[in-house]
Amino acid sequence: MNQTVTGLSRLGTMILDNLTTAVLLFDRELRLRYINAAGENLLAVSAKSVLGQNAGALVPCPADEVENRLRESLTTRQPFTEREVEVKRPDQQVIRVNCTVLPLNPIEMPYDLLMELQQVDRQLRIAREEYLISQHQATQALLRGLAHEIKNPLGGLRGAAQLLERELPNPGLREYTRIIIDEADRLQALLNRMLGPNQLLQLEPVNIHHVVEHVRGLIAAEFPMGPEVARDYDPSIPRICGDSDRLIQALLNIARNAAHAAGQNGRVTLRTRVLRQFTIGSVRHRLVLCIDIEDDGPGIPVELMDQIFFPMVSGRSGGTGLGLAIAQELVNQHHGLIECESRPGCTVFFVYLPLELPHD
Ligand SMILES: Nc1ncnc2c1ncn2[C@@H]1O[C@H](COP(=O)(O)OP(=O)(O)OP(=O)(O)O)[C@@H](O)[C@H]1O
Ligand SMILES: [Mg+2]
């Protein structure tokens, strides 16, 4: 962020922009004069669009009440903390924050009040994500072990059926050996899908919009009668270091579900944006790419919601229940995470990918 902050040293600005706590500075008219990167992130706004706005418009809870408390604090020079304040962001998401306000002693600076906002559900989100990642790793390990155990005897069974087929005196009996061989092949293909690719990631600089557009094309070809697939891209996103084939596969699995859910007359939206100072699991990243895949379908059944990333969980007849488990695995390989929010009429899958990998 390139906000120039009157009266602040470069070190001060750098520290403020790398804090995970949202910091806002207001003047005596309660107009916003500064917001750090964590603040932009928390309130889902850009500094450019909110500088100069009134405190009540930014943290409406209800608006006049905040402004009254801030004015009181300016007059009495007393700090205060308001717990569990609900803030509705421009993207309509409601977050809960603890809000601490401290009157400053400005000397030739236009900053009269310092406001700190700390998201209360943030700790909960981090704990939930860590749980999701460890659960995913545990099931993945179990599946891999099981799949390997099945693969070897399965190869033996198939080979034996082939030998038997050649020796059978009556060709009419071959129908039975065919069934063994075909079913063994089907199981083999399922196990291969479960095990996922066993080659190393082919990391290269990837333009995420090429990946998303590719997925859009595949969905349009697979669902020619609709839904409509809309896009909302942030063109300024830098290239990420990733394996484009695997990213395509991951997004395709999610987008395909969204297209099924939305149906012919529905709408799927593909959105890209960048988040600053964002944690994935317990790791904080300076820049994170977020790809949203949204649909206006009926939503994920409540009883499935906690399990959709587990393998073999499906609410669709004909579904193998592997799509999301594979997508989560492929995104985890990029140190990212997929999360989901769903209500009838609006289901969003958020694919978080760090813009710099740890070994960069
Ligand atoms: N956008 C969505 N809207 C509603 N339900 C969804 C959505 N995405 C996933 N689901 C639910 O989650 C389940 C699991 O999805 P997943 O992609 O893992 O498996 P699947 O689609 O059933 O099978 P496949 O292996 O063919 O993808 C789905 O069966 C569906 O019930
Ligand atoms: Mg699927």
mmCIF file of C-alpha atoms and ligand atoms in Angstrom:
data_model
loop_
_atom_site.group_PDB
_atom_site.id
_atom_site.type_symbol
_atom_site.label_atom_id
_atom_site.label_comp_id
_atom_site.label_asym_id
_atom_site.label_seq_id
_atom_site.Cartn_x
_atom_site.Cartn_y
_atom_site.Cartn_z
ATOM 1 C CA MET A 1 0.000 0.000 0.000
ATOM 2 C CA ASN A 2 1.332 3.430 -0.892
ATOM 3 C CA GLN A 3 -0.603 5.691 1.432
ATOM 4 C CA THR A 4 1.508 8.614 2.456
ATOM 5 C CA VAL A 5 1.020 9.185 6.111
ATOM 6 C CA THR A 6 1.594 12.733 7.204
ATOM 7 C CA GLY A 7 3.914 12.875 10.173
ATOM 8 C CA LEU A 8 4.723 9.174 10.291
ATOM 9 C CA SER A 9 8.218 7.841 9.683
ATOM 10 C CA ARG A 10 8.772 5.134 7.070
ATOM 11 C CA LEU A 11 9.423 2.687 9.887
ATOM 12 C CA GLY A 12 6.147 3.634 11.561
ATOM 13 C CA THR A 13 4.215 3.152 8.322
ATOM 14 C CA MET A 14 5.938 -0.146 7.667
ATOM 15 C CA ILE A 15 5.079 -1.432 11.129
ATOM 16 C CA LEU A 16 1.443 -0.322 10.832
ATOM 17 C CA ASP A 17 1.092 -2.014 7.456
ATOM 18 C CA ASN A 18 2.474 -5.291 8.729
ATOM 19 C CA LEU A 19 0.305 -5.505 11.834
ATOM 20 C CA THR A 20 -2.504 -8.068 11.872
ATOM 21 C CA THR A 21 -4.623 -5.649 13.904
ATOM 22 C CA ALA A 22 -6.697 -3.126 11.979
ATOM 23 C CA VAL A 23 -5.606 0.435 12.819
ATOM 24 C CA LEU A 24 -7.655 3.487 11.829
ATOM 25 C CA LEU A 25 -6.815 7.121 12.550
ATOM 26 C CA PHE A 26 -9.492 9.805 12.664
ATOM 27 C CA ASP A 27 -9.270 13.599 12.845
ATOM 28 C CA ARG A 28 -11.317 15.760 15.223
ATOM 29 C CA GLU A 29 -14.235 15.816 12.746
ATOM 30 C CA LEU A 30 -14.196 11.998 12.945
ATOM 31 C CA ARG A 31 -13.083 11.697 9.322
ATOM 32 C CA LEU A 32 -10.823 8.788 8.472
ATOM 33 C CA ARG A 33 -7.264 9.984 7.808
ATOM 34 C CA TYR A 34 -5.439 6.648 7.743
ATOM 35 C CA ILE A 35 -6.225 2.941 7.557
ATOM 36 C CA ASN A 36 -3.582 0.205 7.540
ATOM 37 C CA ALA A 37 -3.531 -2.912 5.303
ATOM 38 C CA ALA A 38 -5.102 -5.116 7.987
ATOM 39 C CA GLY A 39 -7.896 -2.545 8.285
ATOM 40 C CA GLU A 40 -8.561 -2.593 4.529
ATOM 41 C CA ASN A 41 -8.640 -6.351 4.686
ATOM 42 C CA LEU A 42 -10.902 -6.592 7.711
ATOM 43 C CA LEU A 43 -13.439 -4.078 6.415
ATOM 44 C CA ALA A 44 -13.033 -5.270 2.777
ATOM 45 C CA VAL A 45 -12.415 -1.734 1.515
ATOM 46 C CA SER A 46 -9.552 0.054 -0.211
ATOM 47 C CA ALA A 47 -7.921 2.986 1.565
ATOM 48 C CA LYS A 48 -8.492 5.158 -1.512
ATOM 49 C CA SER A 49 -12.234 4.673 -1.384
ATOM 50 C CA VAL A 50 -12.724 5.299 2.336
ATOM 51 C CA LEU A 51 -10.248 8.029 3.302
ATOM 52 C CA GLY A 52 -12.232 11.100 4.319
ATOM 53 C CA GLN A 53 -15.318 9.058 5.232
ATOM 54 C CA ASN A 54 -17.043 9.508 8.526
ATOM 55 C CA ALA A 55 -16.479 7.021 11.375
ATOM 56 C CA GLY A 56 -20.196 6.195 11.545
ATOM 57 C CA ALA A 57 -20.230 5.137 7.891
ATOM 58 C CA LEU A 58 -17.265 2.822 8.393
ATOM 59 C CA VAL A 59 -18.163 1.121 11.632
ATOM 60 C CA PRO A 60 -21.952 1.320 11.693
ATOM 61 C CA CYS A 61 -23.154 -0.311 14.869
ATOM 62 C CA PRO A 62 -25.440 1.781 14.996
ATOM 63 C CA ALA A 63 -23.776 4.728 13.351
ATOM 64 C CA ASP A 64 -24.829 7.591 15.635
ATOM 65 C CA GLU A 65 -23.923 5.544 18.698
ATOM 66 C CA VAL A 66 -20.327 5.084 17.523
ATOM 67 C CA GLU A 67 -20.005 8.727 16.654
ATOM 68 C CA ASN A 68 -21.364 9.774 20.045
ATOM 69 C CA ARG A 69 -18.910 7.529 21.855
ATOM 70 C CA LEU A 70 -16.027 8.814 19.749
ATOM 71 C CA ARG A 71 -16.985 12.459 20.391
ATOM 72 C CA GLU A 72 -17.266 11.741 24.089
ATOM 73 C CA SER A 73 -13.831 10.200 24.072
ATOM 74 C CA LEU A 74 -12.451 13.278 22.268
ATOM 75 C CA THR A 75 -13.906 15.577 24.920
ATOM 76 C CA THR A 76 -13.117 13.533 28.009
ATOM 77 C CA ARG A 77 -9.772 12.263 26.626
ATOM 78 C CA GLN A 78 -10.818 8.840 27.944
ATOM 79 C CA PRO A 79 -10.117 5.671 25.969
ATOM 80 C CA PHE A 80 -12.826 3.023 25.688
ATOM 81 C CA THR A 81 -13.331 -0.519 24.426
ATOM 82 C CA GLU A 82 -16.528 -1.812 22.890
ATOM 83 C CA ARG A 83 -16.712 -5.613 22.719
ATOM 84 C CA GLU A 84 -18.262 -7.766 20.030
ATOM 85 C CA VAL A 85 -19.391 -4.918 17.800
ATOM 86 C CA GLU A 86 -21.059 -6.122 14.605
ATOM 87 C CA VAL A 87 -19.781 -4.560 11.408
ATOM 88 C CA LYS A 88 -21.456 -5.099 8.053
ATOM 89 C CA ARG A 89 -18.904 -4.975 5.256
ATOM 90 C CA PRO A 90 -19.610 -3.745 1.715
ATOM 91 C CA ASP A 91 -19.632 -7.408 0.598
ATOM 92 C CA GLN A 92 -22.591 -7.865 3.017
ATOM 93 C CA GLN A 93 -20.585 -10.134 5.320
ATOM 94 C CA VAL A 94 -21.114 -9.372 9.010
ATOM 95 C CA ILE A 95 -18.041 -9.634 11.215
ATOM 96 C CA ARG A 96 -17.678 -9.216 14.971
ATOM 97 C CA VAL A 97 -14.879 -7.060 16.302
ATOM 98 C CA ASN A 98 -13.552 -5.709 19.557
ATOM 99 C CA CYS A 99 -13.110 -1.979 19.074
ATOM 100 C CA THR A 100 -10.649 0.016 21.184
ATOM 101 C CA VAL A 101 -10.479 3.797 20.853
ATOM 102 C CA LEU A 102 -7.679 5.938 22.188
ATOM 103 C CA PRO A 103 -7.605 9.761 22.029
ATOM 104 C CA LEU A 104 -4.233 10.992 20.778
ATOM 105 C CA ASN A 105 -2.306 14.120 21.570
ATOM 106 C CA PRO A 106 -1.747 15.411 18.080
ATOM 107 C CA ILE A 107 1.100 17.817 17.655
ATOM 108 C CA GLU A 108 0.776 19.369 14.202
ATOM 109 C CA MET A 109 -0.816 16.153 12.979
ATOM 110 C CA PRO A 110 -4.401 15.584 11.955
ATOM 111 C CA TYR A 111 -4.815 12.414 13.999
ATOM 112 C CA ASP A 112 -7.026 12.833 17.031
ATOM 113 C CA LEU A 113 -8.323 9.314 17.610
ATOM 114 C CA LEU A 114 -6.764 5.915 17.153
ATOM 115 C CA MET A 115 -9.118 3.002 16.630
ATOM 116 C CA GLU A 116 -8.021 -0.613 16.848
ATOM 117 C CA LEU A 117 -10.291 -3.342 15.543
ATOM 118 C CA GLN A 118 -9.710 -6.989 16.342
ATOM 119 C CA GLN A 119 -11.868 -9.621 14.768
ATOM 120 C CA VAL A 120 -13.254 -11.923 17.439
ATOM 121 C CA ASP A 121 -14.161 -14.694 15.032
ATOM 122 C CA ARG A 122 -10.617 -14.606 13.630
ATOM 123 C CA GLN A 123 -9.274 -16.923 16.331
ATOM 124 C CA LEU A 124 -12.196 -19.221 15.686
ATOM 125 C CA ARG A 125 -11.483 -19.193 11.950
ATOM 126 C CA ILE A 126 -7.806 -20.048 12.489
ATOM 127 C CA ALA A 127 -8.720 -22.927 14.817
ATOM 128 C CA ARG A 128 -11.310 -24.232 12.326
ATOM 129 C CA GLU A 129 -8.865 -24.060 9.422
ATOM 130 C CA GLU A 130 -6.143 -25.860 11.372
ATOM 131 C CA TYR A 131 -8.676 -28.555 12.188
ATOM 132 C CA LEU A 132 -9.737 -28.778 8.533
ATOM 133 C CA ILE A 133 -6.125 -29.147 7.380
ATOM 134 C CA SER A 134 -5.223 -31.799 9.980
ATOM 135 C CA GLN A 135 -8.440 -33.732 9.286
ATOM 136 C CA HIS A 136 -7.698 -33.634 5.596
ATOM 137 C CA GLN A 137 -4.131 -34.864 6.111
ATOM 138 C CA ALA A 138 -5.330 -37.707 8.344
ATOM 139 C CA THR A 139 -7.968 -38.963 5.879
ATOM 140 C CA GLN A 140 -5.550 -38.580 2.993
ATOM 141 C CA ALA A 141 -2.957 -40.742 4.804
ATOM 142 C CA LEU A 142 -5.585 -43.364 5.618
ATOM 143 C CA LEU A 143 -6.837 -43.428 2.032
ATOM 144 C CA ARG A 144 -3.366 -43.719 0.558
ATOM 145 C CA GLY A 145 -2.551 -46.641 2.834
ATOM 146 C CA LEU A 146 -5.805 -48.382 2.040
ATOM 147 C CA ALA A 147 -5.552 -47.748 -1.709
ATOM 148 C CA HIS A 148 -2.018 -49.207 -1.809
ATOM 149 C CA GLU A 149 -3.173 -52.286 0.107
ATOM 150 C CA ILE A 150 -5.988 -52.870 -2.387
ATOM 151 C CA LYS A 151 -3.982 -52.138 -5.535
ATOM 152 C CA ASN A 152 -1.518 -55.030 -5.262
ATOM 153 C CA PRO A 153 -3.990 -57.908 -4.786
ATOM 154 C CA LEU A 154 -6.245 -56.271 -7.361
ATOM 155 C CA GLY A 155 -3.467 -56.483 -9.969
ATOM 156 C CA GLY A 156 -3.052 -60.161 -9.039
ATOM 157 C CA LEU A 157 -6.773 -60.837 -9.404
ATOM 158 C CA ARG A 158 -6.912 -59.179 -12.799
ATOM 159 C CA GLY A 159 -3.843 -61.071 -14.058
ATOM 160 C CA ALA A 160 -5.261 -64.383 -12.854
ATOM 161 C CA ALA A 161 -8.598 -63.696 -14.585
ATOM 162 C CA GLN A 162 -6.749 -62.976 -17.844
ATOM 163 C CA LEU A 163 -4.843 -66.276 -17.600
ATOM 164 C CA LEU A 164 -8.041 -68.118 -16.799
ATOM 165 C CA GLU A 165 -9.775 -66.509 -19.787
ATOM 166 C CA ARG A 166 -7.179 -67.970 -22.154
ATOM 167 C CA GLU A 167 -7.544 -71.453 -20.693
ATOM 168 C CA LEU A 168 -11.318 -71.569 -20.674
ATOM 169 C CA PRO A 169 -12.581 -74.405 -22.928
ATOM 170 C CA ASN A 170 -16.016 -72.892 -23.352
ATOM 171 C CA PRO A 171 -15.952 -69.315 -24.826
ATOM 172 C CA GLY A 172 -19.382 -68.690 -23.274
ATOM 173 C CA LEU A 173 -17.695 -68.655 -19.852
ATOM 174 C CA ARG A 174 -15.506 -65.708 -20.872
ATOM 175 C CA GLU A 175 -18.355 -63.389 -20.032
ATOM 176 C CA TYR A 176 -17.546 -64.058 -16.358
ATOM 177 C CA THR A 177 -13.818 -63.443 -16.618
ATOM 178 C CA ARG A 178 -14.632 -60.216 -18.559
ATOM 179 C CA ILE A 179 -16.732 -59.035 -15.627
ATOM 180 C CA ILE A 180 -13.818 -59.677 -13.237
ATOM 181 C CA ILE A 181 -11.390 -57.816 -15.498
ATOM 182 C CA ASP A 182 -13.728 -54.857 -16.175
ATOM 183 C CA GLU A 183 -14.635 -54.449 -12.525
ATOM 184 C CA ALA A 184 -10.952 -54.661 -11.532
ATOM 185 C CA ASP A 185 -10.218 -51.895 -14.083
ATOM 186 C CA ARG A 186 -13.014 -49.737 -12.712
ATOM 187 C CA LEU A 187 -11.717 -50.156 -9.163
ATOM 188 C CA GLN A 188 -8.169 -49.445 -10.328
ATOM 189 C CA ALA A 189 -9.296 -46.177 -11.964
ATOM 190 C CA LEU A 190 -11.119 -45.166 -8.767
ATOM 191 C CA LEU A 191 -8.045 -45.909 -6.650
ATOM 192 C CA ASN A 192 -5.829 -43.926 -9.017
ATOM 193 C CA ARG A 193 -8.212 -40.981 -8.700
ATOM 194 C CA MET A 194 -8.139 -41.305 -4.919
ATOM 195 C CA LEU A 195 -4.353 -41.459 -4.770
ATOM 196 C CA GLY A 196 -4.048 -38.381 -6.984
ATOM 197 C CA PRO A 197 -1.036 -37.509 -9.110
ATOM 198 C CA ASN A 198 2.185 -38.955 -7.720
ATOM 199 C CA GLN A 199 4.551 -36.741 -9.671
ATOM 200 C CA LEU A 200 6.127 -33.657 -8.136
ATOM 201 C CA LEU A 201 4.408 -30.318 -8.672
ATOM 202 C CA GLN A 202 5.428 -28.688 -11.953
ATOM 203 C CA LEU A 203 5.894 -25.201 -10.527
ATOM 204 C CA GLU A 204 5.997 -22.281 -12.941
ATOM 205 C CA PRO A 205 4.752 -18.696 -13.004
ATOM 206 C CA VAL A 206 1.033 -18.966 -13.689
ATOM 207 C CA ASN A 207 -1.369 -16.262 -14.786
ATOM 208 C CA ILE A 208 -4.379 -17.207 -12.697
ATOM 209 C CA HIS A 209 -6.769 -15.664 -15.207
ATOM 210 C CA HIS A 210 -5.574 -18.107 -17.896
ATOM 211 C CA VAL A 211 -6.411 -20.901 -15.459
ATOM 212 C CA VAL A 212 -9.832 -19.488 -14.535
ATOM 213 C CA GLU A 213 -10.721 -18.738 -18.168
ATOM 214 C CA HIS A 214 -9.730 -22.279 -19.142
ATOM 215 C CA VAL A 215 -12.077 -23.617 -16.469
ATOM 216 C CA ARG A 216 -14.814 -21.277 -17.726
ATOM 217 C CA GLY A 217 -14.375 -22.695 -21.247
ATOM 218 C CA LEU A 218 -14.545 -26.296 -20.007
ATOM 219 C CA ILE A 219 -17.720 -25.595 -18.021
ATOM 220 C CA ALA A 220 -19.342 -23.830 -20.997
ATOM 221 C CA ALA A 221 -18.562 -26.884 -23.148
ATOM 222 C CA GLU A 222 -19.860 -29.357 -20.564
ATOM 223 C CA PHE A 223 -23.020 -27.361 -19.753
ATOM 224 C CA PRO A 224 -23.963 -25.751 -23.103
ATOM 225 C CA MET A 225 -27.553 -25.087 -21.975
ATOM 226 C CA GLY A 226 -26.457 -23.039 -18.985
ATOM 227 C CA PRO A 227 -25.955 -21.901 -16.260
ATOM 228 C CA GLU A 228 -24.569 -18.535 -17.250
ATOM 229 C CA VAL A 229 -20.962 -18.198 -16.109
ATOM 230 C CA ALA A 230 -20.139 -14.617 -15.123
ATOM 231 C CA ARG A 231 -16.680 -13.287 -14.277
ATOM 232 C CA ASP A 232 -15.385 -10.593 -12.019
ATOM 233 C CA TYR A 233 -11.593 -10.471 -12.172
ATOM 234 C CA ASP A 234 -9.042 -8.190 -10.588
ATOM 235 C CA PRO A 235 -6.653 -7.734 -13.544
ATOM 236 C CA SER A 236 -3.828 -6.431 -11.356
ATOM 237 C CA ILE A 237 -3.162 -9.830 -9.734
ATOM 238 C CA PRO A 238 0.480 -10.833 -10.221
ATOM 239 C CA ARG A 239 1.428 -14.270 -11.497
ATOM 240 C CA ILE A 240 1.502 -17.018 -8.914
ATOM 241 C CA CYS A 241 3.950 -19.858 -8.632
ATOM 242 C CA GLY A 242 1.937 -23.004 -9.222
ATOM 243 C CA ASP A 243 1.149 -26.071 -11.265
ATOM 244 C CA SER A 244 -1.453 -24.889 -13.753
ATOM 245 C CA ASP A 245 -2.811 -28.365 -14.599
ATOM 246 C CA ARG A 246 -3.531 -29.087 -10.958
ATOM 247 C CA LEU A 247 -5.030 -25.672 -10.362
ATOM 248 C CA ILE A 248 -7.307 -26.191 -13.382
ATOM 249 C CA GLN A 249 -8.358 -29.584 -11.991
ATOM 250 C CA ALA A 250 -9.080 -28.145 -8.530
ATOM 251 C CA LEU A 251 -11.151 -25.219 -9.831
ATOM 252 C CA LEU A 252 -12.923 -27.422 -12.350
ATOM 253 C CA ASN A 253 -14.078 -29.812 -9.617
ATOM 254 C CA ILE A 254 -15.586 -26.904 -7.685
ATOM 255 C CA ALA A 255 -17.038 -25.141 -10.735
ATOM 256 C CA ARG A 256 -18.615 -28.359 -11.983
ATOM 257 C CA ASN A 257 -20.436 -28.787 -8.653
ATOM 258 C CA ALA A 258 -21.528 -25.149 -8.854
ATOM 259 C CA ALA A 259 -22.859 -25.647 -12.394
ATOM 260 C CA HIS A 260 -24.782 -28.760 -11.323
ATOM 261 C CA ALA A 261 -26.230 -26.866 -8.348
ATOM 262 C CA ALA A 262 -27.134 -23.707 -10.288
ATOM 263 C CA GLY A 263 -28.885 -25.593 -13.075
ATOM 264 C CA GLN A 264 -29.692 -24.354 -16.589
ATOM 265 C CA ASN A 265 -31.332 -21.104 -15.540
ATOM 266 C CA GLY A 266 -28.895 -20.337 -12.762
ATOM 267 C CA ARG A 267 -25.717 -18.365 -12.562
ATOM 268 C CA VAL A 268 -22.163 -19.193 -11.568
ATOM 269 C CA THR A 269 -19.718 -16.370 -10.852
ATOM 270 C CA LEU A 270 -15.935 -16.682 -10.958
ATOM 271 C CA ARG A 271 -14.208 -13.920 -9.015
ATOM 272 C CA THR A 272 -10.543 -13.146 -8.293
ATOM 273 C CA ARG A 273 -9.117 -10.748 -5.722
ATOM 274 C CA VAL A 274 -6.073 -10.187 -3.524
ATOM 275 C CA LEU A 275 -6.105 -10.164 0.278
ATOM 276 C CA ARG A 276 -3.358 -8.545 2.309
ATOM 277 C CA GLN A 277 -1.925 -9.882 5.574
ATOM 278 C CA PHE A 278 -4.139 -12.937 5.490
ATOM 279 C CA THR A 279 -3.756 -16.153 7.461
ATOM 280 C CA ILE A 280 -4.237 -19.574 5.898
ATOM 281 C CA GLY A 281 -4.370 -22.133 8.697
ATOM 282 C CA SER A 282 -1.954 -20.612 11.183
ATOM 283 C CA VAL A 283 0.459 -19.174 8.616
ATOM 284 C CA ARG A 284 0.249 -15.488 7.873
ATOM 285 C CA HIS A 285 0.922 -14.381 4.313
ATOM 286 C CA ARG A 286 1.600 -10.891 3.058
ATOM 287 C CA LEU A 287 -0.463 -11.418 -0.091
ATOM 288 C CA VAL A 288 -3.039 -14.101 -0.741
ATOM 289 C CA LEU A 289 -4.949 -14.710 -3.933
ATOM 290 C CA CYS A 290 -8.611 -15.595 -3.427
ATOM 291 C CA ILE A 291 -10.675 -17.186 -6.169
ATOM 292 C CA ASP A 292 -14.398 -17.266 -5.342
ATOM 293 C CA ILE A 293 -16.700 -19.662 -7.133
ATOM 294 C CA GLU A 294 -20.264 -18.664 -6.380
ATOM 295 C CA ASP A 295 -23.570 -20.172 -7.457
ATOM 296 C CA ASP A 296 -27.218 -19.375 -6.864
ATOM 297 C CA GLY A 297 -28.281 -23.002 -6.443
ATOM 298 C CA PRO A 298 -30.189 -24.494 -3.500
ATOM 299 C CA GLY A 299 -27.140 -24.567 -1.206
ATOM 300 C CA ILE A 300 -25.318 -27.425 0.482
ATOM 301 C CA PRO A 301 -27.559 -29.538 2.726
ATOM 302 C CA VAL A 302 -26.831 -28.631 6.372
ATOM 303 C CA GLU A 303 -26.137 -32.262 7.320
ATOM 304 C CA LEU A 304 -23.430 -32.486 4.592
ATOM 305 C CA MET A 305 -21.773 -29.146 5.268
ATOM 306 C CA ASP A 306 -19.112 -30.400 7.719
ATOM 307 C CA GLN A 307 -18.205 -33.371 5.550
ATOM 308 C CA ILE A 308 -18.095 -32.201 1.944
ATOM 309 C CA PHE A 309 -14.284 -32.218 1.806
ATOM 310 C CA PHE A 310 -14.137 -35.834 2.990
ATOM 311 C CA PRO A 311 -13.709 -38.418 0.239
ATOM 312 C CA MET A 312 -16.733 -40.499 -0.762
ATOM 313 C CA VAL A 313 -19.196 -37.952 0.653
ATOM 314 C CA SER A 314 -21.771 -37.119 -1.983
ATOM 315 C CA GLY A 315 -25.288 -35.739 -2.017
ATOM 316 C CA ARG A 316 -25.674 -36.272 -5.762
ATOM 317 C CA SER A 317 -26.890 -39.472 -7.375
ATOM 318 C CA GLY A 318 -24.075 -40.663 -9.588
ATOM 319 C CA GLY A 319 -21.469 -38.608 -7.698
ATOM 320 C CA THR A 320 -18.372 -40.389 -6.402
ATOM 321 C CA GLY A 321 -17.836 -37.758 -3.701
ATOM 322 C CA LEU A 322 -14.188 -37.318 -4.654
ATOM 323 C CA GLY A 323 -14.295 -33.950 -6.450
ATOM 324 C CA LEU A 324 -13.887 -31.689 -3.437
ATOM 325 C CA ALA A 325 -11.468 -33.989 -1.566
ATOM 326 C CA ILE A 326 -9.187 -33.944 -4.624
ATOM 327 C CA ALA A 327 -9.575 -30.179 -5.058
ATOM 328 C CA GLN A 328 -8.643 -29.611 -1.396
ATOM 329 C CA GLU A 329 -5.588 -31.869 -1.763
ATOM 330 C CA LEU A 330 -4.401 -30.064 -4.923
ATOM 331 C CA VAL A 331 -4.823 -26.641 -3.322
ATOM 332 C CA ASN A 332 -3.099 -27.838 -0.106
ATOM 333 C CA GLN A 333 -0.138 -28.869 -2.274
ATOM 334 C CA HIS A 334 0.124 -25.156 -3.139
ATOM 335 C CA HIS A 335 0.008 -24.283 0.622
ATOM 336 C CA GLY A 336 -3.517 -23.004 0.075
ATOM 337 C CA LEU A 337 -6.936 -23.894 1.435
ATOM 338 C CA ILE A 338 -10.505 -24.161 0.193
ATOM 339 C CA GLU A 339 -13.333 -22.971 2.421
ATOM 340 C CA CYS A 340 -17.026 -22.823 1.833
ATOM 341 C CA GLU A 341 -20.050 -20.825 2.933
ATOM 342 C CA SER A 342 -23.514 -21.813 1.862
ATOM 343 C CA ARG A 343 -27.130 -20.800 2.257
ATOM 344 C CA PRO A 344 -30.030 -21.371 -0.119
ATOM 345 C CA GLY A 345 -29.483 -19.194 -3.178
ATOM 346 C CA CYS A 346 -25.819 -18.449 -2.467
ATOM 347 C CA THR A 347 -22.974 -20.933 -2.127
ATOM 348 C CA VAL A 348 -19.413 -19.667 -2.290
ATOM 349 C CA PHE A 349 -16.233 -21.723 -2.395
ATOM 350 C CA PHE A 350 -13.180 -19.623 -1.494
ATOM 351 C CA VAL A 351 -9.873 -20.901 -2.868
ATOM 352 C CA TYR A 352 -7.027 -19.210 -0.976
ATOM 353 C CA LEU A 353 -3.564 -19.428 -2.527
ATOM 354 C CA PRO A 354 -0.502 -17.646 -1.121
ATOM 355 C CA LEU A 355 1.055 -15.390 -3.744
ATOM 356 C CA GLU A 356 4.527 -16.263 -2.495
ATOM 357 C CA LEU A 357 5.332 -19.856 -1.551
ATOM 358 C CA PRO A 358 7.381 -20.281 1.664
ATOM 359 C CA HIS A 359 10.473 -21.451 -0.221
ATOM 360 C CA ASP A 360 10.457 -18.432 -2.595
HETATM 361 N N1 LIG B 1 -22.078 -25.677 -5.116
HETATM 362 C C1 LIG B 1 -22.721 -26.650 -4.456
HETATM 363 N N2 LIG B 1 -24.035 -26.532 -4.160
HETATM 364 C C2 LIG B 1 -24.685 -27.502 -3.489
HETATM 365 N N3 LIG B 1 -24.112 -28.642 -3.059
HETATM 366 C C3 LIG B 1 -22.810 -28.830 -3.335
HETATM 367 C C4 LIG B 1 -22.031 -27.852 -4.040
HETATM 368 N N4 LIG B 1 -20.770 -28.307 -4.138
HETATM 369 C C5 LIG B 1 -20.745 -29.519 -3.529
HETATM 370 N N5 LIG B 1 -21.959 -29.841 -3.060
HETATM 371 C C6 LIG B 1 -22.327 -31.068 -2.319
HETATM 372 O O1 LIG B 1 -21.128 -31.679 -1.873
HETATM 373 C C7 LIG B 1 -21.059 -33.024 -2.340
HETATM 374 C C8 LIG B 1 -19.625 -33.436 -2.538
HETATM 375 O O2 LIG B 1 -19.072 -32.838 -3.688
HETATM 376 P P1 LIG B 1 -17.907 -33.566 -4.484
HETATM 377 O O3 LIG B 1 -17.543 -32.732 -5.662
HETATM 378 O O4 LIG B 1 -16.825 -33.902 -3.516
HETATM 379 O O5 LIG B 1 -18.560 -34.944 -4.947
HETATM 380 P P2 LIG B 1 -19.639 -35.212 -6.089
HETATM 381 O O6 LIG B 1 -19.862 -33.970 -6.909
HETATM 382 O O7 LIG B 1 -20.819 -35.797 -5.428
HETATM 383 O O8 LIG B 1 -18.917 -36.332 -6.954
HETATM 384 P P3 LIG B 1 -17.659 -36.156 -7.970
HETATM 385 O O9 LIG B 1 -16.598 -37.034 -7.399
HETATM 386 O O10 LIG B 1 -18.192 -36.618 -9.255
HETATM 387 O O11 LIG B 1 -17.269 -34.734 -7.965
HETATM 388 C C9 LIG B 1 -21.910 -33.020 -3.597
HETATM 389 O O12 LIG B 1 -22.401 -34.315 -3.882
HETATM 390 C C10 LIG B 1 -23.023 -32.058 -3.225
HETATM 391 O O13 LIG B 1 -24.018 -32.721 -2.455
HETATM 392 MG MG MG B 2 -18.226 -32.939 -7.748
#
